[in-house]
CSV table of C-alpha atoms (C1' of nucleotides) in Angstrom, one decimal:
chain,number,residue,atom,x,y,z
A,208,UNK,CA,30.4,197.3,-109.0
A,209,UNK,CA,32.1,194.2,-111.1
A,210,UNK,CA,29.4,192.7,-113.3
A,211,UNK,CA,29.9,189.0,-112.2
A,212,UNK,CA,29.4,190.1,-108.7
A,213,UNK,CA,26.0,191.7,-108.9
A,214,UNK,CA,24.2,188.7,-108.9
A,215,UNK,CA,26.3,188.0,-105.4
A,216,UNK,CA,25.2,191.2,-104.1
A,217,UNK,CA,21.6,190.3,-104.5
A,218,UNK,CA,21.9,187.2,-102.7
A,219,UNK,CA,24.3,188.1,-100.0
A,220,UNK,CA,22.0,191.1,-98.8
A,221,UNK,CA,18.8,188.9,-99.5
A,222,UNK,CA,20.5,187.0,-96.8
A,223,UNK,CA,21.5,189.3,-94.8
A,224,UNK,CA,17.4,190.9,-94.6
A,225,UNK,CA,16.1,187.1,-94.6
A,226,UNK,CA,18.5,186.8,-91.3
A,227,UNK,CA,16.9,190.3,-89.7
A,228,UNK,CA,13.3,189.5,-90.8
A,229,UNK,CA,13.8,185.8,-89.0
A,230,UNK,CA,15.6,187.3,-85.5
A,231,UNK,CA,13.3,189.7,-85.2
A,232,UNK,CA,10.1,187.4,-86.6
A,233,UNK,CA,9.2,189.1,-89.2
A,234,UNK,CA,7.5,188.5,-92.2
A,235,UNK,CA,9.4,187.7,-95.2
A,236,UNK,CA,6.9,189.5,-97.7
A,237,UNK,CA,7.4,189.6,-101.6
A,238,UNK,CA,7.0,193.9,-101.0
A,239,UNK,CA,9.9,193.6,-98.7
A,240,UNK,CA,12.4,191.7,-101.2
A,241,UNK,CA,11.4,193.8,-104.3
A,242,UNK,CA,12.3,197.2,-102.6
A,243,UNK,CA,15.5,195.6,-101.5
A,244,UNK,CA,17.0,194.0,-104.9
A,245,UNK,CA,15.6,197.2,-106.5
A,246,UNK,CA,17.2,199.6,-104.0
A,247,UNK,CA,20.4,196.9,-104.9
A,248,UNK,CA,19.8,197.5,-108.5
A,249,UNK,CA,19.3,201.1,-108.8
A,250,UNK,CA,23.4,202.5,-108.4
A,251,UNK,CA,22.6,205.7,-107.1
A,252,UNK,CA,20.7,208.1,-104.1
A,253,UNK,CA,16.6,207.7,-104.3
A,254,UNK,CA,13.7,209.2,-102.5
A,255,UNK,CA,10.7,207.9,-101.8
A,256,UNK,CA,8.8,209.2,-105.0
A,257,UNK,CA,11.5,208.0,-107.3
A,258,UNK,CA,12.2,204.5,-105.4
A,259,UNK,CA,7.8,204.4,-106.0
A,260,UNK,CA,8.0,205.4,-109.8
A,261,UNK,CA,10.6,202.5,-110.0
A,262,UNK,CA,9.0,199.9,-108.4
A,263,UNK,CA,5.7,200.8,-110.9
A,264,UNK,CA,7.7,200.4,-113.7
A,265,UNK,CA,8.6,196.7,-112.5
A,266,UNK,CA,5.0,196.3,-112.9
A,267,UNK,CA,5.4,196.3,-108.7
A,268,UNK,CA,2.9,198.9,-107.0
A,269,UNK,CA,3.6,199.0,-103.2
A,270,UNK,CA,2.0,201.7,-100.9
A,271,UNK,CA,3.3,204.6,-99.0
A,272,UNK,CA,3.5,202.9,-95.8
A,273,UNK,CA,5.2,200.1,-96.8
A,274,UNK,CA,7.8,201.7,-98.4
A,275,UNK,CA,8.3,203.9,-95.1
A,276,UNK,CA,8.0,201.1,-93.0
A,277,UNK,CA,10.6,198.6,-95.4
A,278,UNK,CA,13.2,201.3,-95.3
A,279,UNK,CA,13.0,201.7,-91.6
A,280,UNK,CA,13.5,197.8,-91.6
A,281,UNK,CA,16.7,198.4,-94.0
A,282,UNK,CA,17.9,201.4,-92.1
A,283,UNK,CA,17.9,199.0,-88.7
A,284,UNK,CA,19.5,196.0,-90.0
A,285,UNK,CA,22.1,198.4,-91.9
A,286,UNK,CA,21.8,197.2,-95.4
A,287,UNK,CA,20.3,201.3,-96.1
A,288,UNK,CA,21.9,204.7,-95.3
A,289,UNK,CA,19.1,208.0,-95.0
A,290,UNK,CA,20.2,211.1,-95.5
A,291,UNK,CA,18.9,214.9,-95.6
A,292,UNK,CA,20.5,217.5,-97.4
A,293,UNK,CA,18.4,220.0,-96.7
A,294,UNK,CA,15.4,219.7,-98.4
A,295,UNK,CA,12.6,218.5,-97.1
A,296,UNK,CA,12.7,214.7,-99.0
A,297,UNK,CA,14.6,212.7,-97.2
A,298,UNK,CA,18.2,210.9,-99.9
A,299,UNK,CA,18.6,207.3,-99.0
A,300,UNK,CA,21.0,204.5,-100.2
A,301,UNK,CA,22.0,201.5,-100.1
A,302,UNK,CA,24.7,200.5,-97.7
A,303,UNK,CA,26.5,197.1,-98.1
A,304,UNK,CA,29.5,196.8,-100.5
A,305,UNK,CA,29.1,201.2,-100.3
A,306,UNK,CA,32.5,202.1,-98.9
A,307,UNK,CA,32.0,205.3,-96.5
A,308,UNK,CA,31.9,208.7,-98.6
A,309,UNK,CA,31.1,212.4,-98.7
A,310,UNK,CA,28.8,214.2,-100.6
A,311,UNK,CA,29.1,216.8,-103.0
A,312,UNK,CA,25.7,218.6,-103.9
A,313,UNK,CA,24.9,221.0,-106.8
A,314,UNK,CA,23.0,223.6,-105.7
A,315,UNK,CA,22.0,224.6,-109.1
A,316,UNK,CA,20.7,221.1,-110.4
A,317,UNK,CA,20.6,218.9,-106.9
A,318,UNK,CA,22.6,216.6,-108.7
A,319,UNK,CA,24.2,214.1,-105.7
A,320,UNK,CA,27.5,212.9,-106.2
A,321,UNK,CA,29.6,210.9,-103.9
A,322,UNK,CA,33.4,212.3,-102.7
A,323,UNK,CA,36.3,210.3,-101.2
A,324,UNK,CA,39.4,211.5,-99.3
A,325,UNK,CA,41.3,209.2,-97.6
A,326,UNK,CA,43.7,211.5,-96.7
A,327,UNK,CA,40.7,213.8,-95.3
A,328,UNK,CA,38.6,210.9,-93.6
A,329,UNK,CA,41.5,209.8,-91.6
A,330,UNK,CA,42.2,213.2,-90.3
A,331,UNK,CA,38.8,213.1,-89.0
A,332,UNK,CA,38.4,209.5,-87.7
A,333,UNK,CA,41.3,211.4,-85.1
A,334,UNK,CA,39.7,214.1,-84.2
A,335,UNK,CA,40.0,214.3,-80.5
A,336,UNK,CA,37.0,216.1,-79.7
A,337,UNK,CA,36.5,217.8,-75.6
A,338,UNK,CA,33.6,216.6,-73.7
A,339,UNK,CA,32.1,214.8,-77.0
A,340,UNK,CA,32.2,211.1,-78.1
A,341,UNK,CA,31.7,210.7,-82.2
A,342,UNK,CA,29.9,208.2,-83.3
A,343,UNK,CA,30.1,209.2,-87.1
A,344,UNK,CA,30.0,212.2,-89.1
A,345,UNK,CA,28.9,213.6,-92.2
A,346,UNK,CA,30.3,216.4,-94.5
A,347,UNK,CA,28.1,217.9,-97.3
A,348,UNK,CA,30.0,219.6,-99.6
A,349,UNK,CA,27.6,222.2,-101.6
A,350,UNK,CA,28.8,223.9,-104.8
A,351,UNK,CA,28.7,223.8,-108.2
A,352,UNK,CA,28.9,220.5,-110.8
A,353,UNK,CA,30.9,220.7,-113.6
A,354,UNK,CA,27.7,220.9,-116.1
A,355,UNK,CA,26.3,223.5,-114.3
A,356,UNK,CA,29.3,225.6,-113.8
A,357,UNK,CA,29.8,225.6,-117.7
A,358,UNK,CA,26.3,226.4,-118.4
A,359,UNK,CA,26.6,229.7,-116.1
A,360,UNK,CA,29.9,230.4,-117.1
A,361,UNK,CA,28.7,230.5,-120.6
A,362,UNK,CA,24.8,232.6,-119.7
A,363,UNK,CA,27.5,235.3,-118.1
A,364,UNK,CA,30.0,235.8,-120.6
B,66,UNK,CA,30.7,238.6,-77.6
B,67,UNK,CA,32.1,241.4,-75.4
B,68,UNK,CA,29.1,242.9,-73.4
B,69,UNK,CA,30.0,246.6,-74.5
B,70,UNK,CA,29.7,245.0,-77.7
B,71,UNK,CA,26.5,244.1,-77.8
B,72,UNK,CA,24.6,247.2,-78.2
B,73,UNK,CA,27.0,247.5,-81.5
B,74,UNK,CA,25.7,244.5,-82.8
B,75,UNK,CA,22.0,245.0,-82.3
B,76,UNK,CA,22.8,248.8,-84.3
B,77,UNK,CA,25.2,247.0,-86.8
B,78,UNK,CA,22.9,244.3,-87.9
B,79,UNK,CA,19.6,246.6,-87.6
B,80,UNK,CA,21.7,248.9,-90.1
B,81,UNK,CA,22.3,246.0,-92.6
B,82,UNK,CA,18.9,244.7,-92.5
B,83,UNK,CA,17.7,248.3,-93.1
B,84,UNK,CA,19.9,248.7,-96.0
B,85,UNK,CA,18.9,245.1,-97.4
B,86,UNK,CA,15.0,245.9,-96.9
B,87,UNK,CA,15.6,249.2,-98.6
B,88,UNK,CA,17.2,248.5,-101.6
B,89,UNK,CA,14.9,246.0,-102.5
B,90,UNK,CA,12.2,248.4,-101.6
B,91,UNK,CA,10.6,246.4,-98.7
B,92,UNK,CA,9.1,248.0,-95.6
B,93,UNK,CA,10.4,248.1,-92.4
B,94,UNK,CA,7.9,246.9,-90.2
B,95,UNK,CA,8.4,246.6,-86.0
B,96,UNK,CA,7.8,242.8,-86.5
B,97,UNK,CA,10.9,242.4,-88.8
B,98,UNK,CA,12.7,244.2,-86.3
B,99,UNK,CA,11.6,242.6,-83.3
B,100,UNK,CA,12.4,239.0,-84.9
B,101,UNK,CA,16.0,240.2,-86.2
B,102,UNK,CA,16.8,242.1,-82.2
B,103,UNK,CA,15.6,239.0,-80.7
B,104,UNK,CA,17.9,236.6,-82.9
B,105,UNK,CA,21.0,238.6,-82.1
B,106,UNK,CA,20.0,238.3,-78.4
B,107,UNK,CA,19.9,234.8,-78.1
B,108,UNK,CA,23.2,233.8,-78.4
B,109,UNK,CA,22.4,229.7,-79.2
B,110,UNK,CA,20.9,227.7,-82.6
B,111,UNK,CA,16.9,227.9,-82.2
B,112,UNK,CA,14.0,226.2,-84.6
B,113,UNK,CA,10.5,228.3,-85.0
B,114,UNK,CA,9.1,227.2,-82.1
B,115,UNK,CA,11.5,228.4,-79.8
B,116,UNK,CA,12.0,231.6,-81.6
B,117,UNK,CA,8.0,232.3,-81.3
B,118,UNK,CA,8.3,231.1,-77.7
B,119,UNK,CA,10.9,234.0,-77.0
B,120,UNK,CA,8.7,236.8,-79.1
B,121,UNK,CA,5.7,235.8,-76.8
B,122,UNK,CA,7.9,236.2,-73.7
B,123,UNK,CA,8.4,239.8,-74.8
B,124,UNK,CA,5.3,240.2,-75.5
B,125,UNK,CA,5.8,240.3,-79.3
B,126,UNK,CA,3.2,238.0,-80.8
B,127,UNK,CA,4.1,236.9,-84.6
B,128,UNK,CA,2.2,234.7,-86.7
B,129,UNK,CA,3.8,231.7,-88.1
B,130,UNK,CA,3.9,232.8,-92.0
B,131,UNK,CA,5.6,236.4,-90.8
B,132,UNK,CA,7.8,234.3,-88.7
B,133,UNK,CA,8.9,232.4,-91.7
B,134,UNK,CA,8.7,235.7,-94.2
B,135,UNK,CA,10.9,236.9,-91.9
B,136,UNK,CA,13.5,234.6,-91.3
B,137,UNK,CA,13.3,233.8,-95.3
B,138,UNK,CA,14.7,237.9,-96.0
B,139,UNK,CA,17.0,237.3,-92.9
B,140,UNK,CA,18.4,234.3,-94.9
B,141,UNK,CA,18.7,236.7,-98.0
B,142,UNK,CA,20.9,239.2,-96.9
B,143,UNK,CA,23.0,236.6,-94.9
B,144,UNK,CA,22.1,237.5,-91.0
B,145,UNK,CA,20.8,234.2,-90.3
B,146,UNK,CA,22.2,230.9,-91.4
B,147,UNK,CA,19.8,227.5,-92.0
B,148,UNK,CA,20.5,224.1,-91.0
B,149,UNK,CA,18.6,220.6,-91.3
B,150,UNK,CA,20.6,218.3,-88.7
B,151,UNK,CA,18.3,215.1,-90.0
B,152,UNK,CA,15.0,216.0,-88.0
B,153,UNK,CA,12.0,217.5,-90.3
B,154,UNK,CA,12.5,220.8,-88.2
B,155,UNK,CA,15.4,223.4,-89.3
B,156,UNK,CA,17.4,225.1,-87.4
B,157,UNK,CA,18.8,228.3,-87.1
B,158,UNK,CA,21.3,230.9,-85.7
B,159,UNK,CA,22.7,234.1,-86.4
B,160,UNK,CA,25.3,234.8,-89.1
B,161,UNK,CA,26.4,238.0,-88.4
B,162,UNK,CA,29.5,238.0,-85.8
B,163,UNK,CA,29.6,234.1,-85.6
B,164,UNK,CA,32.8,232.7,-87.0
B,165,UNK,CA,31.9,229.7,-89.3
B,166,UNK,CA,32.5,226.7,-87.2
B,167,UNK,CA,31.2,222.6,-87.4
B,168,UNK,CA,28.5,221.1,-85.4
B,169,UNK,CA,28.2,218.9,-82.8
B,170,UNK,CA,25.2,217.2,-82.2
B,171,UNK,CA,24.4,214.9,-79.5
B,172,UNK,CA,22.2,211.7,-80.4
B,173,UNK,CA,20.8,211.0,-76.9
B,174,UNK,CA,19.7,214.6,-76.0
B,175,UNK,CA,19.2,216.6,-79.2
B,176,UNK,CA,21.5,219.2,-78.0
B,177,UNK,CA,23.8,221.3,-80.5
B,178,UNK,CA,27.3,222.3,-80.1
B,179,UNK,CA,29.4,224.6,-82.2
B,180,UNK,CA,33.4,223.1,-82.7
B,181,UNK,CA,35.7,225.1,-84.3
B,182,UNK,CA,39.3,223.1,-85.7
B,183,UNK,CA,41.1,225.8,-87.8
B,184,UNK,CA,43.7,223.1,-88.6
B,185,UNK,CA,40.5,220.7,-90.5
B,186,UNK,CA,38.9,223.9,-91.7
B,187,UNK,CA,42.2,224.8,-93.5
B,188,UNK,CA,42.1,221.6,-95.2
B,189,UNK,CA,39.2,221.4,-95.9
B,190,UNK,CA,39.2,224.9,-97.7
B,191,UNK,CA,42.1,223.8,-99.5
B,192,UNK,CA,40.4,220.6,-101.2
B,193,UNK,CA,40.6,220.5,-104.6
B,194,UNK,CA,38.0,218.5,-106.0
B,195,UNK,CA,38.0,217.4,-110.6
B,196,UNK,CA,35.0,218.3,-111.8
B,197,UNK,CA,32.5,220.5,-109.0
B,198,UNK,CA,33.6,224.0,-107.6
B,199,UNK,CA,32.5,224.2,-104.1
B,200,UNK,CA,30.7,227.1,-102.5
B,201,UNK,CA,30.2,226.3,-99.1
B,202,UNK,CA,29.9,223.0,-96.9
B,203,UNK,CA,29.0,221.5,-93.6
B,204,UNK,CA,30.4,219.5,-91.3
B,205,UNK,CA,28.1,217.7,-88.5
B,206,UNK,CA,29.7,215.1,-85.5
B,207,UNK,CA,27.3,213.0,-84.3
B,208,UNK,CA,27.6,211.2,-81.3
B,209,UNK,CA,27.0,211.5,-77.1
B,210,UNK,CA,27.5,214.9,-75.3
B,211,UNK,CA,29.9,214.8,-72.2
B,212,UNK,CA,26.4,214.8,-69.8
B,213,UNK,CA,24.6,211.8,-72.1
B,214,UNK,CA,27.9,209.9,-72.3
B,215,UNK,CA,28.4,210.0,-68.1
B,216,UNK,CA,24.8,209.4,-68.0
B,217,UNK,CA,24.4,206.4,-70.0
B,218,UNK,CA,27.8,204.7,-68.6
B,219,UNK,CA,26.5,205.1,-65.3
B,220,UNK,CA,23.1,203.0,-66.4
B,221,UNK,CA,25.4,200.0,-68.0
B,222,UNK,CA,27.5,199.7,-65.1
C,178,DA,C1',-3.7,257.0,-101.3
C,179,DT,C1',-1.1,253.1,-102.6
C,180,DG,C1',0.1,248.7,-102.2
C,181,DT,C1',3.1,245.8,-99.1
C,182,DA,C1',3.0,243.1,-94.7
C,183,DT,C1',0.4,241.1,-91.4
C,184,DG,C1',-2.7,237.5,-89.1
C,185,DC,C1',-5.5,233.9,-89.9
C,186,DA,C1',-7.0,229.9,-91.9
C,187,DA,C1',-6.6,226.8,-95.4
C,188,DA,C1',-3.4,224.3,-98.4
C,189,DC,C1',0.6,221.6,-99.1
C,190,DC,C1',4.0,217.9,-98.8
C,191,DA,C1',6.6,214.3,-96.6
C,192,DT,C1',5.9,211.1,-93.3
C,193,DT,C1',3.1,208.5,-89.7
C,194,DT,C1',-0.9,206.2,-88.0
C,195,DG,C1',-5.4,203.5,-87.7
C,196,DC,C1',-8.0,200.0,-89.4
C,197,DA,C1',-10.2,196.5,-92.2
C,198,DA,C1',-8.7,193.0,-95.5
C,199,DT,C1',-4.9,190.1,-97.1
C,200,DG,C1',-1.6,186.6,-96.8
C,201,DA,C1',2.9,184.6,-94.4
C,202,DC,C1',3.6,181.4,-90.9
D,109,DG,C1',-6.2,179.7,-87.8
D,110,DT,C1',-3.3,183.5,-86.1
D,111,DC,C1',-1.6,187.6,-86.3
D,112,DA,C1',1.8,190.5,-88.8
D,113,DT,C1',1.7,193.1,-93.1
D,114,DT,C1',-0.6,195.4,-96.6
D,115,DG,C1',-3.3,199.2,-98.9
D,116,DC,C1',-6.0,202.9,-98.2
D,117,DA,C1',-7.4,207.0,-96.2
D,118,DA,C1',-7.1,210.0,-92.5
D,119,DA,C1',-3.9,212.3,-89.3
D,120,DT,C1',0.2,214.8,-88.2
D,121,DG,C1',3.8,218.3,-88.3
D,122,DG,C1',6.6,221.7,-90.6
D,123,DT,C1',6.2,225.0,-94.0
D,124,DT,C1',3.7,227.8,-97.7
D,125,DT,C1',-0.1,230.2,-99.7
D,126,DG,C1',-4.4,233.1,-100.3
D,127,DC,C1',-7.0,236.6,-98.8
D,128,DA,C1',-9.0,240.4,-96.2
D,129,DT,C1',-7.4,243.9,-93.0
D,130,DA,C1',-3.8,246.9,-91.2
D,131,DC,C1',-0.1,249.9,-91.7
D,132,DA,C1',4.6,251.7,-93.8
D,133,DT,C1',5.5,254.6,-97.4
DNA sequence: ATGTATGCAAACCATTTGCAATGAC
DNA sequence: GTCATTGCAAATGGTTTGCATACAT
């Protein structure tokens, strides 16, 4: 997340969509390359309505369908992770330079945080699992964030 | 899941729901009945479609919104647990007499699998995370089923 | 008798699809 | 000029809601 590199991040996953969009002919459309650098500027998870209120703010109104349809073309060239946390809105984020994490999820405020455990995440890459080949795996850790636990410690006491 | 059991669990977890429906001074209708009886039969995880499926089989018709009343008071008073494994439906099983355990969930065929690790569960209830105080969390393994992984080597070979 | 629970149908919300118009190639 | 992509609006699918009727209390 180094400043100077930013700029590098924009290009090298510009490149990396410009190299899906040709292999697979398709079109390289100003909607496409707006969702990406903002999906690349914006640090953190986004759905569809707040990745929409974003792009309006840049002055940058694209539909419904396209933003469905330019996150499936993200998801299949890798540069954007999905996930559902049990709502009904799907979470996505962005994927390259976004080292491999957990999630921990407030259950008071839905507030999404990331969660790393080296130690944890190697135990699982070994899991030797009967009559199952992994692929990958995700752990949801639900709970309480530290803003939220204060404020109900406080409401209680 | 001893068969002389089983009548023990139907009159356990009738008694619970009872209690539950009672202090909160709701009514205890056959249909809530039926629904909870026919959960604890089924051994497996099941989605509303399957569930209303089974009710019809015995004859039980329930409309969709009681279906969902229903399984929203089950929910309540902790016989029935919900999961969203990435597919707009959720699923669900019984709580009640079902050691907590991860999932395992076949990409190619849809099919679920419980996987218990006491050694990873132990860790994992021992994390110690700054800043959130976890409640609860879930652990889901993507990847082939023993049946989808023979099937699909056989086709690239 | 009272008022909650039911069934039904309509509403809702996220996502998908169909189609005419636009614009990348 | 061609045909993929867009925007729009309608369709879809899971879930929720509103309301008149049925029934547990």
């Amino acid at each position: 997340m180094d400043k100077d590199d930013s700029n590098n991040i924009y290009e090298i996953v510009g490149q990396k969509f410009a190299e899906y969009l040709t292999v697979k002919n398709y079109r390289k459309t100003p909607e496409r390359y707006a969702i990406l650098n903002l999906i690349y500027a914006e640090q953190r998870h986004f759905d569809i309505d707040s990745l929409s209120e974003a792009l309006t703010k840049c002055n940058f109104r694209v539909s419904r369908g396209t933003l469905y349809n330019t996150l499936q073309l993200l998801l299949d060239c890798n540069l954007v992770l999905k996930h559902q946390f049990g709502k009904n809105t799907s979470v996505y984020e962005r994927a390259y330079n976004n080292d491999f994490h957990h999630h921990l999820l407030c259950t008071n405020c839905g507030k999404i945080q990331n969660y790393n455990d080296e130690n944890l995440d190697s135990i699982l890459k070994n899991e030797k699992i009967k009559y199952f080949t992994p692929t990958h795996y995700n752990l949801n850790i639900y709970g309480l964030c530290s803003v939220c636990a204060k404020k109900l410690k406080t409401k209680n006491s």
